[in-house]
Short mmCIF file of C-alpha atoms in Angstrom, two decimals:
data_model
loop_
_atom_site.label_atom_id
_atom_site.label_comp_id
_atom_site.label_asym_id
_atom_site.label_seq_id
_atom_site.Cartn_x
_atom_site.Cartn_y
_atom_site.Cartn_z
CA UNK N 119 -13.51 -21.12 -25.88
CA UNK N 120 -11.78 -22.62 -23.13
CA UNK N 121 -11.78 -19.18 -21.22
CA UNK N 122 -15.25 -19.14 -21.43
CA UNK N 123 -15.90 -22.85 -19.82
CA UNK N 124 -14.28 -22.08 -17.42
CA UNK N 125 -15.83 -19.09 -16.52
CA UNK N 126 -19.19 -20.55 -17.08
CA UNK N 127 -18.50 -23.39 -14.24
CA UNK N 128 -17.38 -21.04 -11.84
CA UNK N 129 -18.17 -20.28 -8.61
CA UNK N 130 -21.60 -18.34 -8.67
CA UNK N 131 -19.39 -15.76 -6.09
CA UNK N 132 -16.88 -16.36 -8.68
CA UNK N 133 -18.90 -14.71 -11.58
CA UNK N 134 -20.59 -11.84 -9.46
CA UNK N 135 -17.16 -10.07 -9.04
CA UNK N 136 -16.65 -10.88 -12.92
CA UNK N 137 -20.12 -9.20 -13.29
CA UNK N 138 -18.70 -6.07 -10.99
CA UNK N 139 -15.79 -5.78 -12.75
CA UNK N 140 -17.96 -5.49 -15.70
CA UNK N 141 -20.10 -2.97 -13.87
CA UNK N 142 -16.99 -0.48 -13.41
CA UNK N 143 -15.80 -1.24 -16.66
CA UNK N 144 -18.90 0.34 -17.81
CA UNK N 145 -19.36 3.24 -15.65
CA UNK N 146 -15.51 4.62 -16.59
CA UNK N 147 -16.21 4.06 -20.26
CA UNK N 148 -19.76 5.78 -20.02
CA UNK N 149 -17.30 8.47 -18.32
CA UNK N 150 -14.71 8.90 -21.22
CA UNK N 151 -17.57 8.45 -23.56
CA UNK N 152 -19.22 11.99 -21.96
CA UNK N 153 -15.57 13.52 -22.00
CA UNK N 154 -16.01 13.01 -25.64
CA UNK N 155 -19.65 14.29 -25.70
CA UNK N 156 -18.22 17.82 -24.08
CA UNK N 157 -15.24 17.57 -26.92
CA UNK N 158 -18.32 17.58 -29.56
CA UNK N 159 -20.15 19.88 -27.78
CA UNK N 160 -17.40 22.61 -27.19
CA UNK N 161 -15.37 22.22 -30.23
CA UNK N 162 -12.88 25.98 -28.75
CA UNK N 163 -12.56 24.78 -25.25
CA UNK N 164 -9.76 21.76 -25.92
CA UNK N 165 -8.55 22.74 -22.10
CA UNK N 166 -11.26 21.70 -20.62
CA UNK N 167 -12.10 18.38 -22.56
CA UNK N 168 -8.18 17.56 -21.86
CA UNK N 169 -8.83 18.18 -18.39
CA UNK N 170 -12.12 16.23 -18.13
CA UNK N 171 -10.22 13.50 -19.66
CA UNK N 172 -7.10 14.14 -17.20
CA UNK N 173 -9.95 13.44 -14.00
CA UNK N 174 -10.69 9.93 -15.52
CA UNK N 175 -7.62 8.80 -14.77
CA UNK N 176 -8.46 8.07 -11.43
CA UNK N 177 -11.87 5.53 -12.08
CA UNK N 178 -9.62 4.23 -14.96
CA UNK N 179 -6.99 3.19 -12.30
CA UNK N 180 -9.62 1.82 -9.76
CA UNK N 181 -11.91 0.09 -12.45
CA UNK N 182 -7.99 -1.57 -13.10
CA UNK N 183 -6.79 -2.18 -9.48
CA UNK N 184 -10.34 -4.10 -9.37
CA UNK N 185 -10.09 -6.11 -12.37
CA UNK N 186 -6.36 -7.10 -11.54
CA UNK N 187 -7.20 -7.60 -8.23
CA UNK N 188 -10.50 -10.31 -9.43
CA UNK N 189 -8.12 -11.70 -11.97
CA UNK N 190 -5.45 -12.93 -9.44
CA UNK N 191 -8.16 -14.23 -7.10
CA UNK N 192 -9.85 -16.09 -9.46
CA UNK N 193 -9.42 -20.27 -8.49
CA UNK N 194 -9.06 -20.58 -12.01
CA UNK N 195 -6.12 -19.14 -11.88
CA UNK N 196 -4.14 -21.25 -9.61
CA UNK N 197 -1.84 -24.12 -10.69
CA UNK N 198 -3.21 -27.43 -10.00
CA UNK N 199 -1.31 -30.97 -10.32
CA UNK N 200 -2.83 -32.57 -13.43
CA UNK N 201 -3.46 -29.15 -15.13
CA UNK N 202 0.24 -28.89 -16.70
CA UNK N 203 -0.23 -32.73 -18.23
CA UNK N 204 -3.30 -31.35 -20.46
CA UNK N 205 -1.26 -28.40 -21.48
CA UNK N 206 -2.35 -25.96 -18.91
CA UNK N 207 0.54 -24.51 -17.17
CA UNK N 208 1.21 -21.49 -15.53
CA UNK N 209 1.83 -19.96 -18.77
CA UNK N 210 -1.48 -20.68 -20.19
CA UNK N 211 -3.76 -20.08 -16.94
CA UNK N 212 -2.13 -16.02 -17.24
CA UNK N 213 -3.29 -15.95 -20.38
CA UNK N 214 -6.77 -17.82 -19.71
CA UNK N 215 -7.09 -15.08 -16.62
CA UNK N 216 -5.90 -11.84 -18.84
CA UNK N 217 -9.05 -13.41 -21.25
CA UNK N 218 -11.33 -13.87 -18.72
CA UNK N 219 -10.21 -10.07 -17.93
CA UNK N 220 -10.55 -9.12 -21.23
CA UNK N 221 -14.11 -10.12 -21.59
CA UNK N 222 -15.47 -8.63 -18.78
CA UNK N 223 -14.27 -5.18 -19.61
CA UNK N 224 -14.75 -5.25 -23.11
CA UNK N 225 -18.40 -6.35 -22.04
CA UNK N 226 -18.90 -3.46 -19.70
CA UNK N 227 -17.66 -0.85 -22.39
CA UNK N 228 -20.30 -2.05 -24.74
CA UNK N 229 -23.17 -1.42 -21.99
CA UNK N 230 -21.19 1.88 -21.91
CA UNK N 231 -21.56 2.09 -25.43
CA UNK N 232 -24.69 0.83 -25.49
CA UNK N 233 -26.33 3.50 -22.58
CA UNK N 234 -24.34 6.66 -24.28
CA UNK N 235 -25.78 5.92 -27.68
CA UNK N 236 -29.72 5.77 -25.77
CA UNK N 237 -29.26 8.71 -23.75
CA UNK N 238 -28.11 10.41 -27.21
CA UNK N 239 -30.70 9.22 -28.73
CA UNK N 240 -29.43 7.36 -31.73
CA UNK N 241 -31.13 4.07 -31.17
CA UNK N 242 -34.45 4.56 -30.26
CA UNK N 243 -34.97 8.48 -29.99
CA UNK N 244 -34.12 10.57 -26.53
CA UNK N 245 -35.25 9.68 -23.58
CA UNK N 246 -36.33 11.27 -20.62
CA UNK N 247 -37.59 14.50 -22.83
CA UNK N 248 -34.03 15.04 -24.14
CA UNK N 249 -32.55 16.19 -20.83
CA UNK N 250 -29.07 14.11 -22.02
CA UNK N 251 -28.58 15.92 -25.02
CA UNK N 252 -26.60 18.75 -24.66
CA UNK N 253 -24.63 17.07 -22.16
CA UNK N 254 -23.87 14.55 -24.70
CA UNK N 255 -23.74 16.68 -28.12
CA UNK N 256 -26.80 14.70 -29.57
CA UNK N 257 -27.00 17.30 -32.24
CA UNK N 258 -23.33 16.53 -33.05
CA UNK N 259 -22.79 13.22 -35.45
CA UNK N 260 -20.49 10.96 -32.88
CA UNK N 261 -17.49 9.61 -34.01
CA UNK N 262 -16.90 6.30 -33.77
CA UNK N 263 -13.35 5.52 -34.30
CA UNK N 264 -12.86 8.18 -31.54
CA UNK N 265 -15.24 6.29 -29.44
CA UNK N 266 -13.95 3.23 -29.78
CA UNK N 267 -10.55 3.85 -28.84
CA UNK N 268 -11.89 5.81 -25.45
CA UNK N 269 -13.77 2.72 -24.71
CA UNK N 270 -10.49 0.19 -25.36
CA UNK N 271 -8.35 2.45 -22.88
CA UNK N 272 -9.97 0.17 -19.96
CA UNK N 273 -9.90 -3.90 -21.34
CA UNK N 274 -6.63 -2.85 -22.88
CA UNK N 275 -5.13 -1.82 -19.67
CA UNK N 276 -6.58 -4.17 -17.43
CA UNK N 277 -5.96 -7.26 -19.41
CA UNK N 278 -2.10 -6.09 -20.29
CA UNK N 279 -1.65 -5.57 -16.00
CA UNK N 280 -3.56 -8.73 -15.36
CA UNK N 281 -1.57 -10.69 -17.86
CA UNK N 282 1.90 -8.72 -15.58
CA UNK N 283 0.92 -9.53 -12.45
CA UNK N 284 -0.05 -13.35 -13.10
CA UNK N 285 2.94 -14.19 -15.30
CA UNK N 286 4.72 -17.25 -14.93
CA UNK N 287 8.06 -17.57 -12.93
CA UNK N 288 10.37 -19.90 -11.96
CA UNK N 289 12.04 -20.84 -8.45
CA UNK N 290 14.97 -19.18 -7.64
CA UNK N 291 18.25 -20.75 -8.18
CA UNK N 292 19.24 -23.31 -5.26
CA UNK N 293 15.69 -23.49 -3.53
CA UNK N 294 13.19 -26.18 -5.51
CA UNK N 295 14.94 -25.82 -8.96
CA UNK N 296 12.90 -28.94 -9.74
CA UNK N 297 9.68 -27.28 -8.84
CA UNK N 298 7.49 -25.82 -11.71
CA UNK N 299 7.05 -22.64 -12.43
CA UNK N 300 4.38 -20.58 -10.66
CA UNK N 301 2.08 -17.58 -11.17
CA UNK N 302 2.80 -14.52 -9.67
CA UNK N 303 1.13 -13.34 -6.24
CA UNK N 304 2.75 -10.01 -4.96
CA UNK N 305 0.27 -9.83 -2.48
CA UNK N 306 1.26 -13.13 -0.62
CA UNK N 307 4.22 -12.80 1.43
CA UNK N 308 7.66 -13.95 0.16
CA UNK N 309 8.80 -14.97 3.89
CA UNK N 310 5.96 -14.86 6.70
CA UNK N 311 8.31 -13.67 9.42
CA UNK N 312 9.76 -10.30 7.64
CA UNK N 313 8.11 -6.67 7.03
CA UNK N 314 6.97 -5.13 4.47
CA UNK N 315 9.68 -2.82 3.38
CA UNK N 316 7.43 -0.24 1.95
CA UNK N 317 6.61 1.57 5.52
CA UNK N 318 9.45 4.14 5.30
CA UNK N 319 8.41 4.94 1.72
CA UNK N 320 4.59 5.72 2.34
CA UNK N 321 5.70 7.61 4.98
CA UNK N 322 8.00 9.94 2.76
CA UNK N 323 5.57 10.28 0.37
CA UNK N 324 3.13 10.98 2.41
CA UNK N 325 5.70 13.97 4.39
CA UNK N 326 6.06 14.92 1.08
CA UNK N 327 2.69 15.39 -0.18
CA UNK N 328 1.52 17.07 2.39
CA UNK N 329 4.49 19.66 1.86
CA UNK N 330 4.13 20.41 -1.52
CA UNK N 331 0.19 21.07 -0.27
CA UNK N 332 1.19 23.63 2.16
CA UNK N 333 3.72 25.05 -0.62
CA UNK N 334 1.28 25.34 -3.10
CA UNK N 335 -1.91 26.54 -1.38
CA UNK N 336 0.60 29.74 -0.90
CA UNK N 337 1.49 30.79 -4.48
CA UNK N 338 -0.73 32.35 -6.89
CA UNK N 339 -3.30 31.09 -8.95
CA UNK N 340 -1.25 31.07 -12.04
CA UNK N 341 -1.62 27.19 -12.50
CA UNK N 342 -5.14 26.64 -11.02
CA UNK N 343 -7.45 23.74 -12.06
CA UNK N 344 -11.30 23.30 -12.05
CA UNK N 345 -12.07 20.34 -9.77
CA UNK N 346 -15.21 18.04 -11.06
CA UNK N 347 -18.17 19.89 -10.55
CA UNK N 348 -17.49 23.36 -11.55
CA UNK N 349 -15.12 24.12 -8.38
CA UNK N 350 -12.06 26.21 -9.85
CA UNK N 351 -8.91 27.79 -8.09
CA UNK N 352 -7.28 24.97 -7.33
CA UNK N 353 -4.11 25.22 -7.67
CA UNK N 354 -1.81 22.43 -9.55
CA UNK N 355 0.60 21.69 -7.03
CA UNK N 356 -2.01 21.43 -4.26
CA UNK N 357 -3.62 18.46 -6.15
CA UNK N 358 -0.15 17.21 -7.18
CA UNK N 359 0.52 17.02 -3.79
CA UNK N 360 -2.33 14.97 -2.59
CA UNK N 361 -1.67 12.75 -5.29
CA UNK N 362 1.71 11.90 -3.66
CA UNK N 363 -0.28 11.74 -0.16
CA UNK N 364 -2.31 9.00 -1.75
CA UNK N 365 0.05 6.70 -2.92
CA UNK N 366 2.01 7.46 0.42
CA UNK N 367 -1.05 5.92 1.90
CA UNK N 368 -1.32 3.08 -0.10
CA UNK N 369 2.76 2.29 -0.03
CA UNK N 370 2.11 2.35 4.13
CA UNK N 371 -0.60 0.06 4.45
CA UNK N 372 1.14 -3.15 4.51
CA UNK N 373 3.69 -1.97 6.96
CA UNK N 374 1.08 -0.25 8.88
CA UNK N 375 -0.96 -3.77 8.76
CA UNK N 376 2.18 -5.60 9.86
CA UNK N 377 2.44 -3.04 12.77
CA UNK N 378 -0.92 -3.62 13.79
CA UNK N 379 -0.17 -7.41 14.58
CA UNK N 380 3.07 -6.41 16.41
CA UNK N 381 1.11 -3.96 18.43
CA UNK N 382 -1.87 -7.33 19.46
CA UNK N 383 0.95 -9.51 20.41
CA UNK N 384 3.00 -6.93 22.64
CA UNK N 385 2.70 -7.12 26.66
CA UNK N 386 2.00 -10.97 27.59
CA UNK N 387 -0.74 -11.87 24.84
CA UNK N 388 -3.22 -14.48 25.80
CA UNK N 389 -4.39 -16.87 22.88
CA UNK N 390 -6.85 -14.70 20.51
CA UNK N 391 -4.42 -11.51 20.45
CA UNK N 392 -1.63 -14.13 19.54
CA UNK N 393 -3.80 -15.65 16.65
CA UNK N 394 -4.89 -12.16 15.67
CA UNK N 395 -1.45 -10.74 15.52
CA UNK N 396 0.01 -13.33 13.93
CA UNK N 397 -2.39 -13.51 11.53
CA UNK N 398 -2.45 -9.73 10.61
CA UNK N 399 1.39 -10.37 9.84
CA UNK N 400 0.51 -12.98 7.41
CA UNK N 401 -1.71 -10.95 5.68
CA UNK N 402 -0.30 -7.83 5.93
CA UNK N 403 1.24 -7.78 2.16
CA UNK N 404 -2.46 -9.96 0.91
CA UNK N 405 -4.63 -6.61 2.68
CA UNK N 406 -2.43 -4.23 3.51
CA UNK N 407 -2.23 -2.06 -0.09
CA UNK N 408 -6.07 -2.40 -0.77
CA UNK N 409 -6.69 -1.06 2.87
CA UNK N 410 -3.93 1.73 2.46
CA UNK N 411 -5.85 2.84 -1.14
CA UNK N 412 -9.34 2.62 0.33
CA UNK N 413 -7.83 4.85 3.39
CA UNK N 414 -6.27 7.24 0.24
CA UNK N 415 -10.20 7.69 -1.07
CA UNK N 416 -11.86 8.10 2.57
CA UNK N 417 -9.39 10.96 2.97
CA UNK N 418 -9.95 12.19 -0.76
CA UNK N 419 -13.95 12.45 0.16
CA UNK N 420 -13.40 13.69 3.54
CA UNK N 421 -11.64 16.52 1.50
CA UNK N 422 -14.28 16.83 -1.15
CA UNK N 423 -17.16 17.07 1.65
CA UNK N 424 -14.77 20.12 3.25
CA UNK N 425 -14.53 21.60 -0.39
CA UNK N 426 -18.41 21.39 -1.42
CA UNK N 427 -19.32 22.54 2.10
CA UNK N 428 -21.15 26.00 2.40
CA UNK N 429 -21.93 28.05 -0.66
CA UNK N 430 -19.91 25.26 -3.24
CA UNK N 431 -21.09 24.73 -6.23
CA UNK N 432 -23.34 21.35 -6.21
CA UNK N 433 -21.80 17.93 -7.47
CA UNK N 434 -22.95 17.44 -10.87
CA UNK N 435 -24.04 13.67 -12.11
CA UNK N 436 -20.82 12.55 -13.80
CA UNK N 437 -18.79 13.58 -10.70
CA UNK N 438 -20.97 12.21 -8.47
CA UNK N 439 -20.74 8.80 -10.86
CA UNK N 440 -16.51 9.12 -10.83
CA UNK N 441 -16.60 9.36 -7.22
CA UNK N 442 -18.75 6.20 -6.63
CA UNK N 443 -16.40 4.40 -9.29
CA UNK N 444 -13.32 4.94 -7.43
CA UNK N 445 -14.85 4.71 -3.60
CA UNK N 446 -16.80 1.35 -5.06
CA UNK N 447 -13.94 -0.46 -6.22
CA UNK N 448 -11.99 0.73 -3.58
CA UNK N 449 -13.88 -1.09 -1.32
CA UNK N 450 -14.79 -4.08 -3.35
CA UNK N 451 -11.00 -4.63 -4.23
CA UNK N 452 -11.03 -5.06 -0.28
CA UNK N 453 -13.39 -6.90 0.10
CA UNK N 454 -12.58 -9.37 -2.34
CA UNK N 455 -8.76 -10.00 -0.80
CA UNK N 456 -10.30 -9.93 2.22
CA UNK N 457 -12.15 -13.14 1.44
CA UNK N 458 -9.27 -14.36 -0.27
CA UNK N 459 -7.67 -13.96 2.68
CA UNK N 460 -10.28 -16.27 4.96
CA UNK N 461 -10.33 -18.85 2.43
CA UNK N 462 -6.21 -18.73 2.52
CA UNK N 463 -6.70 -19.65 6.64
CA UNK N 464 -8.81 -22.15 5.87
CA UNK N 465 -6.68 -25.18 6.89
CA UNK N 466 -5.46 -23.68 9.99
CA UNK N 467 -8.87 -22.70 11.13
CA UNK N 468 -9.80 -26.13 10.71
CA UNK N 469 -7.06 -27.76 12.27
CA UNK N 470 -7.85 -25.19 15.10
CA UNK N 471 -11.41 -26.58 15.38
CA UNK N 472 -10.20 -30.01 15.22
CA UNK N 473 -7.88 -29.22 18.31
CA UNK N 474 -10.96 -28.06 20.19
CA UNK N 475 -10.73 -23.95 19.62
CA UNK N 476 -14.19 -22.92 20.02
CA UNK N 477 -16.10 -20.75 17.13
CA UNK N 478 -16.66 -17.78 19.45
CA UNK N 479 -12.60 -17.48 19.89
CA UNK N 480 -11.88 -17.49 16.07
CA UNK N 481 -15.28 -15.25 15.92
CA UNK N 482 -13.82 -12.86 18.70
CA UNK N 483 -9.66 -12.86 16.97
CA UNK N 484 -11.61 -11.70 13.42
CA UNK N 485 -13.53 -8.97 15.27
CA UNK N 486 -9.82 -8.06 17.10
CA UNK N 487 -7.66 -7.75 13.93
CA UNK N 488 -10.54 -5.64 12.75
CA UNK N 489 -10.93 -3.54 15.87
CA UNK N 490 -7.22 -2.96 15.58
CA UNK N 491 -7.01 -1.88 11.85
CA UNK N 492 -9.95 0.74 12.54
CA UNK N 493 -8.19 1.93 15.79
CA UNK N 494 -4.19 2.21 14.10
CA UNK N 495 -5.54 3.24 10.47
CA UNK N 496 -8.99 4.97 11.41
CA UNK N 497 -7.29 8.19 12.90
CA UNK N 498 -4.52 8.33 11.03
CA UNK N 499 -6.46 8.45 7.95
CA UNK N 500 -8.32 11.10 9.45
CA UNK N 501 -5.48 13.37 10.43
CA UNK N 502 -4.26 13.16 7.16
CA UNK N 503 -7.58 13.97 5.53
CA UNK N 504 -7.74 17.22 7.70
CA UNK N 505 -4.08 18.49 6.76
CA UNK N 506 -4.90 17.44 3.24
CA UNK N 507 -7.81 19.42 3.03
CA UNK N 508 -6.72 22.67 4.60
CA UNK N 509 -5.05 23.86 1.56
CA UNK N 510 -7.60 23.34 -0.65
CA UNK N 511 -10.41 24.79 1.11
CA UNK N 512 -8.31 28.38 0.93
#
């Protein structure tokens, strides 16, 4: 009940990316729900409904990232002085933010729940002339346990990684032992001043990937997959390997943020590349891992539009809706640290003002640590995207 005051007096900004999260929380159960439609449907083909299942894996981990990433930005979340006197500590805002979690993706699986049962026509007769209903084995009695469990994969998962990432800890011995404990941010910087320590690590991965690409594109077709939408001869290790490209990317990004603000504040910087460097530095860990996954999907699609090119089969519905999951919360996740980020700078942009910095400078150092990003990341993502995709257009 408490959970649900709060959410209620929220921030109407606030409760739109609850409502989002609840959006992808929907569209991957409405996925896992049609996995089980083809299960119904094609009773002798079990390799191909484990395999539809096996693509899901990917909105299920971005509907996650999303919700994680919403839960640990939520102002509810953060310890204020008074809270701990009424019995709200750290402890009990984690669990008030893995609730608020909860609800919004158990919400968005019933809408899932809701839509699959309509298209099958079990609540009100098919629609659209029954165009839905071999794609969703109307003429096969669904079952519900089954159902049920596909549609708990997501809230289960999001609220037990919400509930991990915002759990209580304490200050470390000999610095503020007297200081309560605090939630968890690993996206806020430990120490300012030092690097991520993930740069050498992305990069590996992302050597690596891209070897066992070139590897695999060479051996025969004993182990090929069927990509979403009907495309087959794939081989595993060529989609192994861009997995390990992708998290390369995503491991890189803060470092590759951090090295972004070295590169403004090299060679004499005036004022705004100082203040944009600097502040890229700051937020390199806060931006850096959302930007290195939505560079991970831009070079995934650039490598689906080389693959469907020419005489490709076309994209059917349900890959088309898997690909807007992942690229939409890709970019939504951020988004939403991005803002985070803006509202963390909040006090030194205003002491800035008060000092007499006009609003075109900070106007002009936003635009710069954006120019930068798109300049650094931008081509590198594409370079990758071109050597990822050469082996699997062969």
């Amino acid at each position: 009940m408490l959970a649900l005051r709060l959410a209620r007096g929220a921030h109407p900004l606030v409760q739109l990316r609850r409502l989002l999260v609840a959006a992808a929380s929907a569209g991957t159960g409405f996925l896992l729900l049609c996995t089980l439609g083809y299960a119904m449907g094609h009773p002798d083909a079990s390799g191909g409904a484990l395999l539809r299942l096996a693509w899901c894996v990917a909105p299920i981990a971005a509907t996650v990232y999303f919700a994680v990433t919403v839960a640990r930005t939520d102002p509810a979340t953060r310890p204020r002085s008074g809270l701990s006197a009424v019995g709200l500590g750290p402890a009990k805002l984690s669990v008030l933010a893995a609730i608020s979690t909860a609800v919004a993706c158990t919400l968005g699986s019933m809408v899932a729940l809701l839509v699959f049962l309509h298209l099958r026509g079990d609540l009100t007769g098919l629609p659209f002339d029954g165009a839905a209903s071999e794609l969703l084995a109307a003429d096969y009695p669904l079952p519900l346990a089954a159902a049920l469990t596909l549609l708990a994969l997501v809230p289960l998962t999001a609220t037990a990684a919400s509930a991990a990432v915002l759990r209580p800890r304490t200050a470390k011995p000999g610095k503020g032992q007297d200081e309560p404990a605090r939630l968890s941010a690993p996206a806020a910087p430990a120490e300012p001043g030092s690097p991520p320590s993930g740069l050498p690590w992305g990069i590996a991965l992302l050597a690596a990937g891209l070897a066992v690409e070139a590897y695999a594109s060479r051996s025969a077709g004993t182990s090929d997959l069927t990509l979403p939408g009907g495309l087959a001869g794939s081989p595993a290790g060529v989609l192994a390997g861009w997995t390990l490209t992708a998290i390369g990317l995503a491991l890189a990004g803060p470092g590759l943020t951090y090295l972004c603000g070295r590169i403004l504040q090299a060679a004499r910087p005036g004022a705004m590349r100082l203040l944009a460097g600097r502040g890229l530095q700051e937020e390199a860990r806060r931006i850096g891992q959302p930007l290195g996954v939505l560079c991970a999907v831009g070079s995934g699609a650039y490598a689906a539009l080389t693959l469907y090119a020419g005489d490709r089969p076309a994209i059917g519905p349900l890959t088309m809706l898997g690909a807007l999951l992942v690229a939409g919360c890709a970019v939504l996740t951020l988004a939403t640290v991005t803002i985070e980020a803006k509202h963390a700078r909040a006090d030194t942009t205003s002491a800035l003002l008060q000092l007499g910095a006009p609003s075109s400078m900070l106007r002009g150092t936003a635009a710069l640590r954006a120019g930068t990003l798109a300049v650094v990341i931008g081509p590198l993502t594409w370079i990758v995207a071109e050597l990822a995709a050469v082996p699997l257009a062969r």
